[in-house]
CSV table of C-alpha atoms in Angstrom, one decimal:
chain,number,residue,atom,x,y,z
A,39,MET,CA,-75.0,133.3,-5.6
A,40,ARG,CA,-76.1,131.6,-2.3
A,41,TRP,CA,-79.6,130.4,-2.3
A,42,ARG,CA,-81.9,132.3,0.1
A,43,ALA,CA,-85.2,131.1,1.4
A,44,PRO,CA,-88.0,133.0,-0.5
A,45,ALA,CA,-89.9,135.7,1.3
A,46,ASP,CA,-93.2,133.8,1.1
A,47,MET,CA,-91.9,131.1,3.5
A,48,SER,CA,-93.6,133.0,6.3
A,49,MET,CA,-90.4,134.0,8.0
A,50,GLY,CA,-92.4,136.6,9.9
A,51,THR,CA,-94.0,133.9,12.1
A,52,PHE,CA,-90.5,132.8,13.2
A,53,PHE,CA,-90.1,136.2,14.8
A,54,ARG,CA,-93.5,136.5,16.3
A,55,ARG,CA,-94.2,133.2,18.0
A,56,GLY,CA,-91.7,130.6,16.8
A,57,PRO,CA,-92.4,128.1,14.0
A,58,SER,CA,-95.3,125.6,14.1
A,59,CYS,CA,-94.7,121.9,13.4
A,60,THR,CA,-96.0,122.4,9.9
A,61,GLU,CA,-93.6,125.2,9.2
A,62,VAL,CA,-90.7,123.2,10.7
A,63,LEU,CA,-91.5,120.1,8.8
A,64,GLU,CA,-91.7,122.1,5.5
A,65,GLN,CA,-88.1,123.4,6.1
A,66,LEU,CA,-86.7,120.5,8.0
A,67,GLN,CA,-84.6,119.0,5.1
A,68,ALA,CA,-83.3,122.4,4.1
A,69,TYR,CA,-82.4,123.0,7.7
A,70,LEU,CA,-80.5,119.7,8.0
A,71,ASP,CA,-78.7,120.5,4.8
A,72,GLY,CA,-77.5,123.8,6.3
A,73,GLU,CA,-79.4,125.9,3.8
A,74,ILE,CA,-81.5,128.0,6.2
A,75,GLU,CA,-80.3,131.4,7.4
A,76,ALA,CA,-78.9,131.6,11.0
A,77,GLY,CA,-81.9,133.3,12.7
A,78,PRO,CA,-84.7,131.0,11.4
A,79,ALA,CA,-82.3,128.0,11.9
A,80,ARG,CA,-82.0,128.8,15.6
A,81,ARG,CA,-85.8,128.9,15.9
A,82,ILE,CA,-86.1,125.5,14.1
A,83,ALA,CA,-83.4,124.1,16.5
A,84,SER,CA,-85.3,125.5,19.5
A,85,HIS,CA,-88.5,123.9,18.2
A,86,LEU,CA,-86.8,120.6,17.7
A,87,GLN,CA,-85.6,120.7,21.3
A,88,ARG,CA,-89.2,121.1,22.6
A,89,CYS,CA,-91.1,118.9,20.1
A,90,ASP,CA,-90.5,115.1,20.2
A,91,SER,CA,-92.5,114.5,17.1
A,92,CYS,CA,-90.5,116.9,14.9
A,93,GLU,CA,-87.3,115.8,16.5
A,94,GLY,CA,-88.1,112.2,15.6
A,95,GLU,CA,-88.7,113.2,12.0
A,96,SER,CA,-85.3,115.0,11.9
A,97,LEU,CA,-83.5,112.0,13.4
A,98,VAL,CA,-84.9,109.8,10.6
A,99,PHE,CA,-83.5,112.2,7.9
A,100,VAL,CA,-80.2,112.6,9.8
A,101,GLN,CA,-79.9,108.8,9.8
A,102,ILE,CA,-80.5,108.6,6.1
A,103,LYS,CA,-78.0,111.5,5.4
A,104,VAL,CA,-75.3,109.9,7.5
A,105,SER,CA,-75.9,106.5,6.0
A,106,LEU,CA,-75.6,108.0,2.5
A,107,THR,CA,-72.2,109.5,3.3
A,108,ARG,CA,-71.0,105.9,3.8
A,109,VAL,CA,-72.2,105.2,0.2
A,110,ARG,CA,-69.6,107.7,-0.9
A,111,ARG,CA,-67.2,106.5,-3.5
A,112,GLU,CA,-63.6,106.4,-2.3
A,113,VAL,CA,-61.4,108.6,-4.4
A,114,ASP,CA,-57.9,107.3,-5.3
A,115,THR,CA,-55.4,109.7,-3.7
A,116,GLU,CA,-53.0,109.1,-6.6
A,117,VAL,CA,-55.7,110.7,-8.9
A,118,LEU,CA,-56.0,113.7,-6.6
A,119,ASP,CA,-52.2,114.0,-6.4
A,120,ALA,CA,-52.0,113.9,-10.2
A,121,LEU,CA,-54.7,116.6,-10.5
A,122,ALA,CA,-53.0,118.8,-7.9
A,123,LYS,CA,-49.7,118.5,-9.8
A,124,TYR,CA,-51.6,119.5,-13.0
A,125,GLY,CA,-53.0,122.5,-11.3
A,126,SER,CA,-49.6,123.5,-9.9
A,127,ARG,CA,-48.2,123.3,-13.4
A,128,LEU,CA,-50.9,125.6,-14.7
A,129,MET,CA,-50.2,128.1,-12.0
A,130,GLN,CA,-46.5,128.1,-13.0
A,131,ASN,CA,-47.4,128.9,-16.6
A,132,GLU,CA,-46.1,125.6,-18.0
A,133,PHE,CA,-48.9,125.4,-20.5
A,134,ASP,CA,-49.2,127.1,-23.9
A,135,GLN,CA,-51.9,129.7,-23.7
A,136,ALA,CA,-52.8,129.5,-27.4
B,88,MET,CA,-55.2,123.2,-4.8
B,89,PRO,CA,-58.4,123.6,-2.9
B,90,GLU,CA,-61.7,121.7,-3.5
B,91,LEU,CA,-60.0,119.0,-5.7
B,92,ASP,CA,-61.8,116.3,-3.9
B,93,VAL,CA,-65.2,117.9,-4.5
B,94,LEU,CA,-64.4,118.7,-8.1
B,95,TYR,CA,-63.3,115.1,-8.8
B,96,ARG,CA,-66.4,113.6,-7.1
B,97,THR,CA,-68.6,116.0,-9.1
B,98,ALA,CA,-66.8,115.1,-12.3
B,99,TRP,CA,-67.3,111.4,-11.6
B,100,SER,CA,-71.0,111.9,-10.9
B,101,LEU,CA,-71.3,113.6,-14.3
B,102,THR,CA,-69.2,111.2,-16.3
B,103,ARG,CA,-69.4,107.9,-14.4
B,104,ALA,CA,-65.9,106.9,-15.5
B,105,ASP,CA,-62.5,107.5,-13.7
B,106,ALA,CA,-60.6,108.5,-16.8
B,107,ASP,CA,-63.3,110.8,-18.1
B,108,ALA,CA,-63.7,112.3,-14.6
B,109,GLN,CA,-60.0,113.1,-14.5
B,110,ASP,CA,-60.1,114.6,-18.0
B,111,LEU,CA,-63.0,116.7,-17.0
B,112,VAL,CA,-61.3,118.1,-13.9
B,113,GLN,CA,-58.2,118.9,-15.9
B,114,ASP,CA,-60.3,120.5,-18.6
B,115,THR,CA,-62.0,122.5,-15.9
B,116,LEU,CA,-58.8,123.7,-14.3
B,117,LEU,CA,-57.4,124.7,-17.7
B,118,ARG,CA,-60.5,126.7,-18.6
B,119,ALA,CA,-60.4,128.3,-15.1
B,120,TYR,CA,-56.8,129.2,-15.6
B,121,ARG,CA,-57.5,130.8,-18.9
B,122,ALA,CA,-60.6,132.7,-17.5
B,123,ILE,CA,-59.0,133.8,-14.2
B,124,ASP,CA,-59.0,137.4,-15.3
B,125,ARG,CA,-62.8,137.3,-15.4
B,126,PHE,CA,-63.2,135.8,-11.9
B,127,ASP,CA,-64.4,138.3,-9.4
B,128,GLY,CA,-62.9,136.4,-6.4
B,129,ARG,CA,-66.1,135.4,-4.8
B,130,TYR,CA,-67.5,131.9,-4.5
B,131,PRO,CA,-64.5,130.0,-6.1
B,132,ARG,CA,-66.1,126.6,-5.8
B,133,ALA,CA,-69.4,127.7,-7.5
B,134,TRP,CA,-67.3,129.4,-10.3
B,135,LEU,CA,-65.3,126.2,-10.9
B,136,LEU,CA,-68.4,124.0,-10.9
B,137,THR,CA,-70.1,126.3,-13.4
B,138,ILE,CA,-67.0,126.0,-15.6
B,139,MET,CA,-67.2,122.2,-15.1
B,140,ARG,CA,-70.8,122.1,-16.2
B,141,ASN,CA,-69.9,123.9,-19.5
B,142,ALA,CA,-66.9,121.7,-20.0
B,143,ASN,CA,-69.0,118.7,-19.6
B,144,ILE,CA,-71.6,120.0,-22.1
B,145,ASN,CA,-68.8,120.6,-24.6
B,146,ARG,CA,-67.5,117.1,-24.0
B,147,ALA,CA,-70.9,115.5,-24.5
B,148,ARG,CA,-71.3,117.4,-27.8
B,149,LYS,CA,-67.9,116.1,-29.0
B,150,LYS,CA,-68.9,112.6,-28.1
B,151,LYS,CA,-72.1,112.6,-30.1
B,152,PRO,CA,-70.5,111.8,-33.5
B,153,ASP,CA,-69.0,108.7,-31.8
B,154,LEU,CA,-72.4,107.6,-30.6
B,155,LEU,CA,-73.8,108.0,-34.1
B,156,ASP,CA,-71.0,105.9,-35.5
B,157,ASP,CA,-71.6,103.1,-32.9
B,158,PRO,CA,-75.3,102.8,-32.2
B,159,ASP,CA,-74.6,100.2,-29.5
B,160,ALA,CA,-72.4,102.5,-27.5
B,161,THR,CA,-73.7,103.3,-24.1
B,162,PHE,CA,-73.4,106.8,-22.9
B,163,GLU,CA,-71.5,106.9,-19.6
B,164,ARG,CA,-74.4,108.4,-17.7
B,165,SER,CA,-76.5,105.4,-18.3
B,166,ILE,CA,-74.1,103.0,-16.6
B,167,ASP,CA,-75.6,101.7,-13.5
B,168,PHE,CA,-74.0,103.1,-10.4
B,169,ALA,CA,-73.5,99.5,-9.1
B,170,GLU,CA,-71.4,98.5,-12.1
B,171,ASN,CA,-68.7,101.0,-11.2
B,172,ASP,CA,-68.7,100.3,-7.5
B,173,GLY,CA,-67.4,97.3,-5.8
B,174,PRO,CA,-67.3,96.0,-2.3
B,175,GLU,CA,-63.8,97.5,-1.9
B,176,THR,CA,-65.2,101.0,-2.5
B,177,THR,CA,-68.4,100.9,-0.5
B,178,PHE,CA,-68.3,100.5,3.3
B,179,ILE,CA,-71.6,99.0,4.6
B,180,ASP,CA,-72.2,99.1,8.3
B,181,GLY,CA,-75.2,97.1,9.2
B,182,GLU,CA,-78.6,96.4,7.7
B,183,PHE,CA,-79.7,100.0,7.8
B,184,ASP,CA,-76.8,101.2,5.7
B,185,ALA,CA,-77.3,98.4,3.2
B,186,THR,CA,-81.0,99.2,2.9
B,187,VAL,CA,-80.3,102.9,2.4
B,188,GLU,CA,-77.8,102.1,-0.3
B,189,GLU,CA,-80.2,99.9,-2.1
B,190,GLY,CA,-83.0,102.5,-1.8
B,191,PHE,CA,-80.5,105.0,-3.3
B,192,LYS,CA,-79.6,102.8,-6.2
B,193,ARG,CA,-83.3,102.2,-7.0
B,194,LEU,CA,-84.0,105.9,-7.4
B,195,PRO,CA,-84.8,107.3,-10.9
B,196,ASP,CA,-81.7,109.0,-12.4
B,197,LYS,CA,-82.9,112.5,-11.8
B,198,PHE,CA,-83.5,111.9,-8.1
B,199,ARG,CA,-80.3,109.9,-7.7
B,200,GLU,CA,-78.1,112.6,-9.2
B,201,VAL,CA,-79.3,115.3,-6.8
B,202,ILE,CA,-78.7,112.9,-3.8
B,203,GLU,CA,-75.3,112.2,-5.2
B,204,PHE,CA,-74.3,115.9,-5.5
B,205,VAL,CA,-75.8,117.1,-2.2
B,206,ASP,CA,-75.4,114.1,0.2
B,207,LEU,CA,-72.5,112.2,-1.3
B,208,ASN,CA,-70.4,115.0,-2.8
B,209,GLY,CA,-71.3,117.8,-0.4
B,210,LEU,CA,-72.5,120.4,-2.8
B,211,SER,CA,-75.0,123.1,-1.8
B,212,TYR,CA,-78.4,123.5,-3.4
B,213,GLN,CA,-77.1,126.4,-5.5
B,214,GLU,CA,-74.0,124.6,-6.6
B,215,THR,CA,-76.0,121.5,-7.6
B,216,ALA,CA,-78.4,123.8,-9.5
B,217,ASP,CA,-75.4,125.4,-11.3
B,218,VAL,CA,-73.7,122.1,-12.2
B,219,LEU,CA,-77.0,120.6,-13.5
B,220,ASP,CA,-78.3,123.9,-15.0
B,221,ILE,CA,-81.6,123.5,-13.3
B,222,PRO,CA,-83.5,125.9,-10.9
B,223,VAL,CA,-82.7,125.6,-7.2
B,224,GLY,CA,-86.4,124.8,-6.5
B,225,THR,CA,-86.1,121.8,-8.8
B,226,VAL,CA,-83.0,120.6,-6.8
B,227,MET,CA,-85.0,120.9,-3.6
B,228,SER,CA,-88.1,119.2,-4.9
B,229,ARG,CA,-86.1,116.3,-6.3
B,230,LEU,CA,-84.0,116.0,-3.2
B,231,HIS,CA,-86.9,115.9,-0.9
B,232,ARG,CA,-88.8,113.4,-3.0
B,233,ALA,CA,-85.7,111.2,-3.3
B,234,ARG,CA,-85.2,111.1,0.4
B,235,LYS,CA,-88.9,110.3,0.9
B,236,ARG,CA,-88.6,107.4,-1.5
B,237,ILE,CA,-85.5,106.1,0.3
B,238,ARG,CA,-87.5,106.3,3.6
B,239,GLU,CA,-90.5,104.5,2.1
B,240,TYR,CA,-88.1,101.8,0.8
B,241,ILE,CA,-86.6,101.3,4.3
B,242,GLU,CA,-90.1,100.9,5.7
B,243,GLU,CA,-91.2,98.6,2.8
B,244,VAL,CA,-88.4,96.1,3.5
B,245,GLY,CA,-89.5,96.0,7.1
B,246,LEU,CA,-87.0,98.3,8.8
B,247,ASP,CA,-88.7,100.9,10.9
B,248,ALA,CA,-86.8,104.2,10.2
B,249,MET,CA,-88.1,105.7,13.4
B,250,GLU,CA,-87.2,102.7,15.5
B,251,SER,CA,-83.6,102.7,14.2
B,252,THR,CA,-83.1,106.1,15.8
B,253,ARG,CA,-83.8,104.8,19.3
């Protein structure tokens, strides 16, 4: 069920000479989201270490992603505890299965 | 009970109300319990999120008669994110964070929801696609366009996104 990068994303180039800036920028956000397979991800990481321009772009999106995590709504722990208890009761067959 | 935090956040993103989110998670857990024999043991979070999607669709269908009875009723999803969020629930650290948050709130609903699921709730592209019942490619497209808009907003208000990284 995991999403895989489609074959037409020119993965072959990753193995021949490493990705170009265009190729890296196309996949940058998916890479930062952890959605790229390990091999191509290593090549993107290697490119970012060598290319100041692409690294600059990645840092902008990292800044935005990190900032967005601070927009996260705080979840009431009492709500989570109540839901955990509900789940436990289900597991212990305390509900009518009708 | 694993993944409860993610389930609750996702439920809240779908319903925009604490009580409804709690009901939706309970409904999801109950449906999962009843369907456990059909679960193949792989990808439990994705399985639960798919169940939640169906439970939410069912919930929306049941709500429709209420909306018809009360034409002024506002469907929860149209409630502005800001109305359910107060300063006690949002931590703002500096001008950059405040600007990013404002850029996020200004996004059209379809862009904002994918940002919410992926960046705020931590869902994968596939999980987001499953919950929203849209193709993965659509998730990616909306996500990338949403982030681009946030970046453009940052630059529009005079903050240089590149400068802030130095």
